[in-house]
PDB file of C-alpha atoms and ligand atoms in Angstrom:
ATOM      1  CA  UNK A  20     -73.908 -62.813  69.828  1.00  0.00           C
ATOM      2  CA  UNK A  21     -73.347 -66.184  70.066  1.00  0.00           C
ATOM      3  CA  UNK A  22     -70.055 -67.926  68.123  1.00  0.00           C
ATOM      4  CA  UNK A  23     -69.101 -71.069  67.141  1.00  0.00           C
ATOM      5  CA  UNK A  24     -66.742 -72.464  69.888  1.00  0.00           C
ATOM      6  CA  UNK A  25     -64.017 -74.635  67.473  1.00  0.00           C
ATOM      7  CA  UNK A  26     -62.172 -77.824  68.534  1.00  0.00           C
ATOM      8  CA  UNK A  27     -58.675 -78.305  67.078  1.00  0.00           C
ATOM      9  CA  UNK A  28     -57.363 -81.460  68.315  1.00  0.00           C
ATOM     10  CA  UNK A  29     -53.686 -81.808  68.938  1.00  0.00           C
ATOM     11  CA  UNK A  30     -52.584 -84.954  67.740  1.00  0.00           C
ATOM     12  CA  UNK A  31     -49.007 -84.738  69.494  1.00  0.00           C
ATOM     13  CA  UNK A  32     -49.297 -87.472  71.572  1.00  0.00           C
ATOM     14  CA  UNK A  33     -50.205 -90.162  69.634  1.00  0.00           C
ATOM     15  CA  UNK A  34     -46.915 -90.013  67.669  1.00  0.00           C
ATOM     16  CA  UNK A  35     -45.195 -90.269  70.784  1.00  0.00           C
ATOM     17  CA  UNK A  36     -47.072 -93.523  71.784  1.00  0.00           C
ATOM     18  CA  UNK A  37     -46.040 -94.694  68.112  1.00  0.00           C
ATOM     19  CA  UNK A  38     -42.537 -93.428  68.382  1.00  0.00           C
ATOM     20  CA  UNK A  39     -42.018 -95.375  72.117  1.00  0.00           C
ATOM     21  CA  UNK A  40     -41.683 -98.447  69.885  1.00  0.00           C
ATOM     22  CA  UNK A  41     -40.301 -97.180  66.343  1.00  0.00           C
ATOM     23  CA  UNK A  42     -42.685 -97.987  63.352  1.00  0.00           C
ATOM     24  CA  UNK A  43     -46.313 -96.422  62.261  1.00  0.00           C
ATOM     25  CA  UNK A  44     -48.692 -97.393  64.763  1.00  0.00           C
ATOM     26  CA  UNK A  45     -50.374 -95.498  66.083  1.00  0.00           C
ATOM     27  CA  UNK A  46     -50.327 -93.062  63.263  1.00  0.00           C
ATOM     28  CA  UNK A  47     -51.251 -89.891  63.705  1.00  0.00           C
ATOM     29  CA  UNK A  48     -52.623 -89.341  60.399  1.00  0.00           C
ATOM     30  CA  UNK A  49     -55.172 -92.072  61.102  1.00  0.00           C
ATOM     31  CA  UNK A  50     -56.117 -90.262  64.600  1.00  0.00           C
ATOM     32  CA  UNK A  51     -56.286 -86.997  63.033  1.00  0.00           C
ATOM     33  CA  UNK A  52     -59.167 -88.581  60.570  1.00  0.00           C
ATOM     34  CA  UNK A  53     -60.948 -89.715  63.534  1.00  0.00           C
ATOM     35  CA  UNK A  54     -60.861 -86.375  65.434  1.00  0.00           C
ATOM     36  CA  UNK A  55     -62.527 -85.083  62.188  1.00  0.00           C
ATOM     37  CA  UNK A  56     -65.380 -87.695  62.157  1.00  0.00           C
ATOM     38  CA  UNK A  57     -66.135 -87.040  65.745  1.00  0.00           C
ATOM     39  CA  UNK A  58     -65.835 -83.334  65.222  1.00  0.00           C
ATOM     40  CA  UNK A  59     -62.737 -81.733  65.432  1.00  0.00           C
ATOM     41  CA  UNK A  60     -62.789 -78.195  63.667  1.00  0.00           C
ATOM     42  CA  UNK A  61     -59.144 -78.453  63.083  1.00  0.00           C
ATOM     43  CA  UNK A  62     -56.055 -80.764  63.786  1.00  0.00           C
ATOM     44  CA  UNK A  63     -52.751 -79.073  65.707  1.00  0.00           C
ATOM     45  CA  UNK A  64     -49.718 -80.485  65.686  1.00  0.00           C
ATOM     46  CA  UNK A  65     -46.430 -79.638  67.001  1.00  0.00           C
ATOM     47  CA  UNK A  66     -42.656 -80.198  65.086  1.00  0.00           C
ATOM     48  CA  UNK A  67     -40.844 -79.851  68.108  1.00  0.00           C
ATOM     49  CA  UNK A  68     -36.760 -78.833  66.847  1.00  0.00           C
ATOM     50  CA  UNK A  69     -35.840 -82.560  68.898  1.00  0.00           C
ATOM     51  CA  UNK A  70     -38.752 -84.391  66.656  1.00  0.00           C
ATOM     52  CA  UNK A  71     -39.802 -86.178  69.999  1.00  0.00           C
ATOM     53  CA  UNK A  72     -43.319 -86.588  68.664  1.00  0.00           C
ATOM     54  CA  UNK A  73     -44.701 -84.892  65.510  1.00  0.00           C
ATOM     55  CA  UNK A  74     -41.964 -85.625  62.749  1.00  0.00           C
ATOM     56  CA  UNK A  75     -41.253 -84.392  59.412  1.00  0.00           C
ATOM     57  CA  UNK A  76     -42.798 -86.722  57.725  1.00  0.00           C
ATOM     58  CA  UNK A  77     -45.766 -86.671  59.785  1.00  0.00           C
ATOM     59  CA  UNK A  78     -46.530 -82.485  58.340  1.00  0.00           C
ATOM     60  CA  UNK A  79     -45.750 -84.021  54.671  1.00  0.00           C
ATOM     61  CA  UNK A  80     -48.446 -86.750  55.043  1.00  0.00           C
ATOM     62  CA  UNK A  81     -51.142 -84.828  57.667  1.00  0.00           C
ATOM     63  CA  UNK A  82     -51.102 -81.474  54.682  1.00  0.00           C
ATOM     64  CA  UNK A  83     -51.683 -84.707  52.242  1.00  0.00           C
ATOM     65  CA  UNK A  84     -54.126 -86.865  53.927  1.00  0.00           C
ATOM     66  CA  UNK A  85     -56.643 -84.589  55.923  1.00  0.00           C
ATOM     67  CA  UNK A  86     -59.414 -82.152  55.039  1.00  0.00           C
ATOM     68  CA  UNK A  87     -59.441 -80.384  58.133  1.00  0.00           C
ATOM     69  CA  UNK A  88     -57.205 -77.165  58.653  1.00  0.00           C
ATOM     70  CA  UNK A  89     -53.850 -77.562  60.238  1.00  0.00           C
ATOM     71  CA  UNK A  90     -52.584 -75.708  62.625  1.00  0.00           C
ATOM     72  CA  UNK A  91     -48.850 -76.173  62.737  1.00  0.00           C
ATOM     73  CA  UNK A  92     -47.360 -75.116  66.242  1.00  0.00           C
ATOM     74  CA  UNK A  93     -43.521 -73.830  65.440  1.00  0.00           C
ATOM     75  CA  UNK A  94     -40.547 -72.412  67.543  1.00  0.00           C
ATOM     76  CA  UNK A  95     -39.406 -68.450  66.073  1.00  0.00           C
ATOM     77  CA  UNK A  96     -36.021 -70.719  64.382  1.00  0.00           C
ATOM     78  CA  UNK A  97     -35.351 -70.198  60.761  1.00  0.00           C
ATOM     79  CA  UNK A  98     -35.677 -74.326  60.295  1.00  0.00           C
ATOM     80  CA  UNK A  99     -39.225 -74.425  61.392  1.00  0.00           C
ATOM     81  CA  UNK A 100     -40.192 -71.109  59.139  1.00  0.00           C
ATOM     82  CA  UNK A 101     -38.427 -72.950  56.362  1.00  0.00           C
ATOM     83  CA  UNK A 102     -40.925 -75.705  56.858  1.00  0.00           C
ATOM     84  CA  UNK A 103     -43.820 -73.977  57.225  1.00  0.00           C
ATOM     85  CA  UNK A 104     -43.267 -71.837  54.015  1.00  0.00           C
ATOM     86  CA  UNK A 105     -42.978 -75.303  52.022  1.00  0.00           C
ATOM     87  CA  UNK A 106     -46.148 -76.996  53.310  1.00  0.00           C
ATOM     88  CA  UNK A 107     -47.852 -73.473  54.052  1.00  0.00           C
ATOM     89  CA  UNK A 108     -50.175 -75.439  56.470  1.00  0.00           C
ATOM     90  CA  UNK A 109     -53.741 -73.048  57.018  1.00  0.00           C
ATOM     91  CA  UNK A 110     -52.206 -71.640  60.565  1.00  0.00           C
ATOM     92  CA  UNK A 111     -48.957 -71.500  62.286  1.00  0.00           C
ATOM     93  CA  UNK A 112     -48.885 -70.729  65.977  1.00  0.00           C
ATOM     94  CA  UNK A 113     -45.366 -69.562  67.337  1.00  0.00           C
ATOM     95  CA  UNK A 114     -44.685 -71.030  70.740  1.00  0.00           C
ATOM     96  CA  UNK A 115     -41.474 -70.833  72.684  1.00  0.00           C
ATOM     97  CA  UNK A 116     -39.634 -73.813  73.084  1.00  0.00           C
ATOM     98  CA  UNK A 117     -36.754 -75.117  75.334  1.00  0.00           C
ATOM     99  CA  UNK A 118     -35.264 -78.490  74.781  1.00  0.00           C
ATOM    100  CA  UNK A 119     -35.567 -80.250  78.114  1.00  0.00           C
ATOM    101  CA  UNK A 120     -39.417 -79.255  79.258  1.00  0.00           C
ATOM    102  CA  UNK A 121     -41.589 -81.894  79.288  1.00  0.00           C
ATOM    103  CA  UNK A 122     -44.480 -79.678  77.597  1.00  0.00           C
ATOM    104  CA  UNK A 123     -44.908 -75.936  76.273  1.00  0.00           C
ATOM    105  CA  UNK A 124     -44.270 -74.603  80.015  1.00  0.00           C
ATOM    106  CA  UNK A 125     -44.696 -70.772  79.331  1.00  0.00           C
ATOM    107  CA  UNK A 126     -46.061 -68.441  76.927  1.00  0.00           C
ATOM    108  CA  UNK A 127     -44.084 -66.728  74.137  1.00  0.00           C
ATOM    109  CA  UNK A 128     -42.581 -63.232  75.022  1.00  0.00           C
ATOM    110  CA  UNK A 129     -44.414 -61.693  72.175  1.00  0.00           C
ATOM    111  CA  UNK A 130     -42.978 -57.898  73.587  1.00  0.00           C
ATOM    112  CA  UNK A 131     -39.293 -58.630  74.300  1.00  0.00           C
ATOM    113  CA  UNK A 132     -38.751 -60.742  70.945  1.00  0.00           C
ATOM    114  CA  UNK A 133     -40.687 -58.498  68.709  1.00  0.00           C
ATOM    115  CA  UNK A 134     -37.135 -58.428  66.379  1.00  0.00           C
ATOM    116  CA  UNK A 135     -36.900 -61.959  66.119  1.00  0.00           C
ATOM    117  CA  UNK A 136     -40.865 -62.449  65.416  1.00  0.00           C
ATOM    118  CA  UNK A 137     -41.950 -59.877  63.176  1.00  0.00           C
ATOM    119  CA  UNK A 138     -39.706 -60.722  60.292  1.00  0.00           C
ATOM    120  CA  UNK A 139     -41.600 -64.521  60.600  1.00  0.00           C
ATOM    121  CA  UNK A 140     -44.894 -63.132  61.149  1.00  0.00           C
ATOM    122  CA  UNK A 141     -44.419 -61.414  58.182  1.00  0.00           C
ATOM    123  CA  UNK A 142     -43.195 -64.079  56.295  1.00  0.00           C
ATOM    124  CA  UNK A 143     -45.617 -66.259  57.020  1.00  0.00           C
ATOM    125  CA  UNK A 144     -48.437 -64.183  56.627  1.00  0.00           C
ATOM    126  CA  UNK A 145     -47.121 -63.114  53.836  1.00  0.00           C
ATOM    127  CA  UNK A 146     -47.276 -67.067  52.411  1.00  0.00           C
ATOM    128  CA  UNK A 147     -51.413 -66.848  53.688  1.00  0.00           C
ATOM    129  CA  UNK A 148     -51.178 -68.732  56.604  1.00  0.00           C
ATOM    130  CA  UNK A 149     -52.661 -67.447  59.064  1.00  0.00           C
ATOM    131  CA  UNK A 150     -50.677 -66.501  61.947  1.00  0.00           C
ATOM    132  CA  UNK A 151     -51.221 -66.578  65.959  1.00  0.00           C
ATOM    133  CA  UNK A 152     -48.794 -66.266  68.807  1.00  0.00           C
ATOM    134  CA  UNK A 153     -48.848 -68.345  72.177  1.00  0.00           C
ATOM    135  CA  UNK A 154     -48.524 -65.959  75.046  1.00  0.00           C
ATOM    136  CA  UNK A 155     -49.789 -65.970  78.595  1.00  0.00           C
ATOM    137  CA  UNK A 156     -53.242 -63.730  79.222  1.00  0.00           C
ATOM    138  CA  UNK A 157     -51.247 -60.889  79.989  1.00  0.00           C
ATOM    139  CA  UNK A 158     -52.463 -57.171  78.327  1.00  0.00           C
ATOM    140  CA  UNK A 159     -48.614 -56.040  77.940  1.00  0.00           C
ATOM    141  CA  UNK A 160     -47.950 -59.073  75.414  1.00  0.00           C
ATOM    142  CA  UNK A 161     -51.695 -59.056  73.639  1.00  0.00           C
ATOM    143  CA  UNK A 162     -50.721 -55.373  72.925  1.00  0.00           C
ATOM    144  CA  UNK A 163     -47.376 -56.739  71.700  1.00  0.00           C
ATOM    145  CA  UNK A 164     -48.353 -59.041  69.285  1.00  0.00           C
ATOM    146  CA  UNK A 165     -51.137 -56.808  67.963  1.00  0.00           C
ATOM    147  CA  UNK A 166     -47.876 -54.310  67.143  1.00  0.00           C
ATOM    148  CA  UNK A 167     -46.654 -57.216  65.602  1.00  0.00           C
ATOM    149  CA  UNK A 168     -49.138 -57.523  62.971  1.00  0.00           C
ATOM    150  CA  UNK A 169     -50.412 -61.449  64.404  1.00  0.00           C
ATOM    151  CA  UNK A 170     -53.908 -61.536  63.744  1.00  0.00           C
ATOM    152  CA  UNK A 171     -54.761 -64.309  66.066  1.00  0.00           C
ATOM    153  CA  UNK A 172     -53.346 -64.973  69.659  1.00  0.00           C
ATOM    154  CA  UNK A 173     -53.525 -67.984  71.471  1.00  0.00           C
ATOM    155  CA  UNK A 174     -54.162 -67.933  75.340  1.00  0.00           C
ATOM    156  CA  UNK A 175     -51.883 -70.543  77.372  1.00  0.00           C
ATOM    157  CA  UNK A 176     -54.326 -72.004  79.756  1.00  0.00           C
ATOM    158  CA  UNK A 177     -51.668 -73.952  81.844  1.00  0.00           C
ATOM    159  CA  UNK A 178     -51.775 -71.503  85.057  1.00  0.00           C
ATOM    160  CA  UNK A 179     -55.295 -71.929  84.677  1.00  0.00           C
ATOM    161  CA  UNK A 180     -55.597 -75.786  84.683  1.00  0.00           C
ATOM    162  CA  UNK A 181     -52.923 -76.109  87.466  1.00  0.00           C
ATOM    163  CA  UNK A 182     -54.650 -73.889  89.969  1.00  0.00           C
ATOM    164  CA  UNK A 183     -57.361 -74.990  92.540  1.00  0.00           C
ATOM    165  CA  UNK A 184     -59.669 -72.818  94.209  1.00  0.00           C
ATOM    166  CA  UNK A 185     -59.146 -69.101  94.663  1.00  0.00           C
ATOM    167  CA  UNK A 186     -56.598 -68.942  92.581  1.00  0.00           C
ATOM    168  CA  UNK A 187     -58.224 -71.119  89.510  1.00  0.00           C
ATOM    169  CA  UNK A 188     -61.126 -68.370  89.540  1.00  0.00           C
ATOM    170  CA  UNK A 189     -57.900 -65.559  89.955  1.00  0.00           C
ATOM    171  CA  UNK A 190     -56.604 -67.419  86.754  1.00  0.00           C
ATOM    172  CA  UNK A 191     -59.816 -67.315  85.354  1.00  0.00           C
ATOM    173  CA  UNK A 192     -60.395 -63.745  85.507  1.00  0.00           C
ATOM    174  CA  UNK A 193     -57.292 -63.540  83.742  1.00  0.00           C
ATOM    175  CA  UNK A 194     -58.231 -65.483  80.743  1.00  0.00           C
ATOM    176  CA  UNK A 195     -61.438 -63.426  80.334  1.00  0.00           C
ATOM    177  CA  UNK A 196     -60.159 -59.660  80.946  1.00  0.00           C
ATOM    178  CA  UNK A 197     -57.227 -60.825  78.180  1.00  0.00           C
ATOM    179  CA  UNK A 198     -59.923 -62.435  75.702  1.00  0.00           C
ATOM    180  CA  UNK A 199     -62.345 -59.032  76.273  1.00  0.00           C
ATOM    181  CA  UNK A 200     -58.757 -57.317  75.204  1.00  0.00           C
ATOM    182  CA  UNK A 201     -58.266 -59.206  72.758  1.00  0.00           C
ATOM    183  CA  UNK A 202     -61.452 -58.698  71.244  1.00  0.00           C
ATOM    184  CA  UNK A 203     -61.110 -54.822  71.861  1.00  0.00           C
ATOM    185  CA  UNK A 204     -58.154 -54.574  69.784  1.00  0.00           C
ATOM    186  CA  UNK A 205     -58.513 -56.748  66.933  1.00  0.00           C
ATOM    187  CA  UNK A 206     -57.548 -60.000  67.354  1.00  0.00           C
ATOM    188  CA  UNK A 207     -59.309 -63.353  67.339  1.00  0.00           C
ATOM    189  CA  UNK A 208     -58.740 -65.200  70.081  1.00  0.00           C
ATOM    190  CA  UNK A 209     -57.905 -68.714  70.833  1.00  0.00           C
ATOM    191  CA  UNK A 210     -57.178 -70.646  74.133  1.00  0.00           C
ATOM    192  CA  UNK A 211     -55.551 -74.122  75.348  1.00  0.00           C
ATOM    193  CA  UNK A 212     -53.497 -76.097  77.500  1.00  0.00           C
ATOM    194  CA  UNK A 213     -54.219 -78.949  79.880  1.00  0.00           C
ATOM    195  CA  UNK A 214     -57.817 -78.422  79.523  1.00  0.00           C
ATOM    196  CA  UNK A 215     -59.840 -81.405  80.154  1.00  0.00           C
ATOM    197  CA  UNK A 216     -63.567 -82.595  80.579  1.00  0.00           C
ATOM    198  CA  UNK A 217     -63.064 -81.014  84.660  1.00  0.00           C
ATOM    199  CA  UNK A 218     -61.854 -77.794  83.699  1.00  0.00           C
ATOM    200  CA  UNK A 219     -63.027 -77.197  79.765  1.00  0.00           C
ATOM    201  CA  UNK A 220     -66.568 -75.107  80.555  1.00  0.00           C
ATOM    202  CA  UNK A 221     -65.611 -72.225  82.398  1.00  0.00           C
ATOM    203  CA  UNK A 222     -62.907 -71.470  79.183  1.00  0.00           C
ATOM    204  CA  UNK A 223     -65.329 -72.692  76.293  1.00  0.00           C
ATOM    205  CA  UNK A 224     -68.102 -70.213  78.287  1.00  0.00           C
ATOM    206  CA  UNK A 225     -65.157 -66.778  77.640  1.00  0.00           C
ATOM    207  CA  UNK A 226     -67.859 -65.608  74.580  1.00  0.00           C
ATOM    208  CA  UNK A 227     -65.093 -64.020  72.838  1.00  0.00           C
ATOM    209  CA  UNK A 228     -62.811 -67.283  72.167  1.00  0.00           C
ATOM    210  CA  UNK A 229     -63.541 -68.564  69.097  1.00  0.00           C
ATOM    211  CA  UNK A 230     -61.018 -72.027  69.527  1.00  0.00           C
ATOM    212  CA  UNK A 231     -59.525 -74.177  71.763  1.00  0.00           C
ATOM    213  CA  UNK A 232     -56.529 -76.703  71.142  1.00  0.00           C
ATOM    214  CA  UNK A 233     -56.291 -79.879  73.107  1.00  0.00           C
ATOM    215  CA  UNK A 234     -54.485 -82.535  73.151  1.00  0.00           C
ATOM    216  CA  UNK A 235     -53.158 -84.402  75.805  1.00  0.00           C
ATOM    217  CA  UNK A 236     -55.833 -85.218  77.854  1.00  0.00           C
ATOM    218  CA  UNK A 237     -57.762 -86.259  74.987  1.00  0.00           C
ATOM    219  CA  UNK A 238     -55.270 -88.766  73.823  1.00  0.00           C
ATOM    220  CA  UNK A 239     -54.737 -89.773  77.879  1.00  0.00           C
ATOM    221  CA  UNK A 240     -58.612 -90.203  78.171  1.00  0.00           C
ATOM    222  CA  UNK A 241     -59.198 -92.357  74.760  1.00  0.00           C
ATOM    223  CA  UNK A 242     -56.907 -95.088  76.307  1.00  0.00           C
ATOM    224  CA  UNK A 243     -60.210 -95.818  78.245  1.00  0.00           C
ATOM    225  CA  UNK A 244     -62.844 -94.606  76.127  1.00  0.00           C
ATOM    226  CA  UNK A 245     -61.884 -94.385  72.456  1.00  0.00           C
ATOM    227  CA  UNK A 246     -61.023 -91.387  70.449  1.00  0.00           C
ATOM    228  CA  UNK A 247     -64.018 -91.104  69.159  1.00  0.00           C
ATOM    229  CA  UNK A 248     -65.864 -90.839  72.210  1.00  0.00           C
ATOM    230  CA  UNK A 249     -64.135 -88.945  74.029  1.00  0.00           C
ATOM    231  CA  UNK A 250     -63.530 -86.277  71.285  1.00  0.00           C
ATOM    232  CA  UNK A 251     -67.646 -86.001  70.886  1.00  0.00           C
ATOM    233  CA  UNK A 252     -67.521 -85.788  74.751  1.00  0.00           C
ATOM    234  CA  UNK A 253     -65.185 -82.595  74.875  1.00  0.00           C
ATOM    235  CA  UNK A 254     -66.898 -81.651  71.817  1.00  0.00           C
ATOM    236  CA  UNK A 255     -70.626 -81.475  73.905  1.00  0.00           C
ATOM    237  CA  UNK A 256     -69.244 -80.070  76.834  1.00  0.00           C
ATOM    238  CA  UNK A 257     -67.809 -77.317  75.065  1.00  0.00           C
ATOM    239  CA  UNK A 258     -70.878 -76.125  72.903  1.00  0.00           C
ATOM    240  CA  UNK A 259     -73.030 -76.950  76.599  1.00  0.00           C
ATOM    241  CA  UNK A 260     -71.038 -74.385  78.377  1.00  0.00           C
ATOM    242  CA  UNK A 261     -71.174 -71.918  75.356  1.00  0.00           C
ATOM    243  CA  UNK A 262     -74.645 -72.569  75.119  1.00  0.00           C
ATOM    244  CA  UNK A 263     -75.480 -72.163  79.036  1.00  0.00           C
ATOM    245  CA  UNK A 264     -73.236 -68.907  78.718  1.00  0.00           C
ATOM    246  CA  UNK A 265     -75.659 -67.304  76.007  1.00  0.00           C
ATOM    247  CA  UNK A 266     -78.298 -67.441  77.596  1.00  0.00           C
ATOM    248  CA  UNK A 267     -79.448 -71.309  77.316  1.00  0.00           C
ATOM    249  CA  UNK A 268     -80.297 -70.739  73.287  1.00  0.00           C
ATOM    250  CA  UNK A 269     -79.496 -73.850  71.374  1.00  0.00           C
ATOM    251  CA  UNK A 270     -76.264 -73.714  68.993  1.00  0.00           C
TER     252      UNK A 270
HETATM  253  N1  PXP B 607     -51.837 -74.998  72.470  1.00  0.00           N
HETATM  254  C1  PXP B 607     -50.500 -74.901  72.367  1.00  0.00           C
HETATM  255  C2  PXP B 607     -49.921 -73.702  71.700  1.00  0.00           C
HETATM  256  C3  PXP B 607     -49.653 -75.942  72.813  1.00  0.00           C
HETATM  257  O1  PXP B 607     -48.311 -75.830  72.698  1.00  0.00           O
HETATM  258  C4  PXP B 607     -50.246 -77.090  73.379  1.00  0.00           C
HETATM  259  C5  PXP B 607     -49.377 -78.219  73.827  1.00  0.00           C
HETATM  260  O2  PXP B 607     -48.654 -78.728  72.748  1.00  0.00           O
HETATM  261  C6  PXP B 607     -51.646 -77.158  73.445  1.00  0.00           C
HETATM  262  C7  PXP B 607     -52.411 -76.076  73.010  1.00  0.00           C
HETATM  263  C8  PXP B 607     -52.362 -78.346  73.955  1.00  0.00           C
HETATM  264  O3  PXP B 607     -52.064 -78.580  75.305  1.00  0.00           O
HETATM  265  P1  PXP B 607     -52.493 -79.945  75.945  1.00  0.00           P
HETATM  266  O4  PXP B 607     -51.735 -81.029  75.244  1.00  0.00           O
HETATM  267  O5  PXP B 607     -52.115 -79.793  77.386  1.00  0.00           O
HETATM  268  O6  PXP B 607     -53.977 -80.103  75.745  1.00  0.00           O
END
């Protein structure tokens, strides 16, 4: 069976752009209406505890000014549950975080922190977001956050996009033996990090991965081609590969 492949755009990086000079341009708000025109499923952002992008007010006006679902990315810390419980955004996915990297470098150790995470997993799904943990495509921490009672898990694709060759199709196999487990046990599954128009197909072909986040290369790439266009681009390349993956049947 063939599912919709969804598109949440991460609109990150366009705040950071706008923050390099102070002000509202470019406003995130306005990019994240965009993504929807060109069809974005879903907008992701992330309140990083420094605010070096996304800020505060950015959540308060994005849960006011867009139709599409948001998915609000969150370190475990009681400030960012706080936050979350007030704007109760549709999804909150738990990622680590460590002040100086550059990006989300690793995936969340969904089996060593299980006492720190399933008091906010609980929390939150207990507000009806919907809950989903970054971890790396590793069996021992989908089993983990299954225990914890996440029903989604997102896939970090980073190892993936940074590896050539042998070891991109080694990374690969990795991404779809932890999407068939996640499928086998429960959970929907979701994928992203540095994916781009190269690297996007072989991920958007895993059948049982219903979304992918992406964001920096899409905000990189509309520097030359518009945000628009390069969101419908992803967008087509994605449901190709899906397509091409079931069999050639249109979507
Ligand atoms: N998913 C998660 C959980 C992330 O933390 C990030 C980066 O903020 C992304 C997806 C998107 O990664 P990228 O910006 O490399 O496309």
């Amino acid at each position: 069976m063939k599912r919709h492949l969804r598109l949440g755009v991460n609109i990150d990086h366009v705040a950071t752009i706008r923050n390099a000079r102070g002000g509202r341009h470019p406003d995130p708000v306005r990019a994240a209406r965009l993504a929807a025109q060109a069809g974005a499923d879903g907008i992701t952002a992330h309140l990083r505890e420094d605010r070096r992008h996304i800020t505060d007010d950015d959540i308060a006006r994005l849960m006011a000014g867009i139709d599409l679902p948001l998915n609000l990315e969150m370190a475990a810390t009681e400030e960012m549950l706080d936050i979350a419980l007030r704007h109760r955004p549709h999804a909150c996915c738990i990622v680590p975080e460590r002040r100086q990297e550059r990006t989300t470098e690793g995936g969340l150790d969904a089996a060593g922190l299980s006492d720190t995470l399933r008091p906010m997993v609980d929390r939150l799904a207990g507000a009806g977001i919907r809950v989903s943990l970054f971890i790396a495509p590793d069996t021992r921490q989908l089993d983990a956050a299954k225990a914890l009672g996440a029903p989604v898990v997102e896939l970090h694709t980073g190892s993936y996009a940074d590896a050539d060759g042998v070891e991109r199709d080694h990374e690969l196999e990795r991404l779809r033996a932890a999407a068939a487990h996640a499928e086998a046990i429960g959970l929907e599954c979701h994928a992203g990090h540095g994916l781009s128009f190269d690297n996007v197909a072989p991920v958007a072909a895993i059948p049982t991965v219903v979304e992918l986040n992406i964001g920096h290369f899409l905000i990189g790439e509309a520097i030359f081609g518009g945000l628009d266009s390069t969101i419908r681009r992803m967008r087509s390349l994605m449901d190709l590969a899906r397509s091409e993956a079931a069999g050639g049947m249109s979507a």
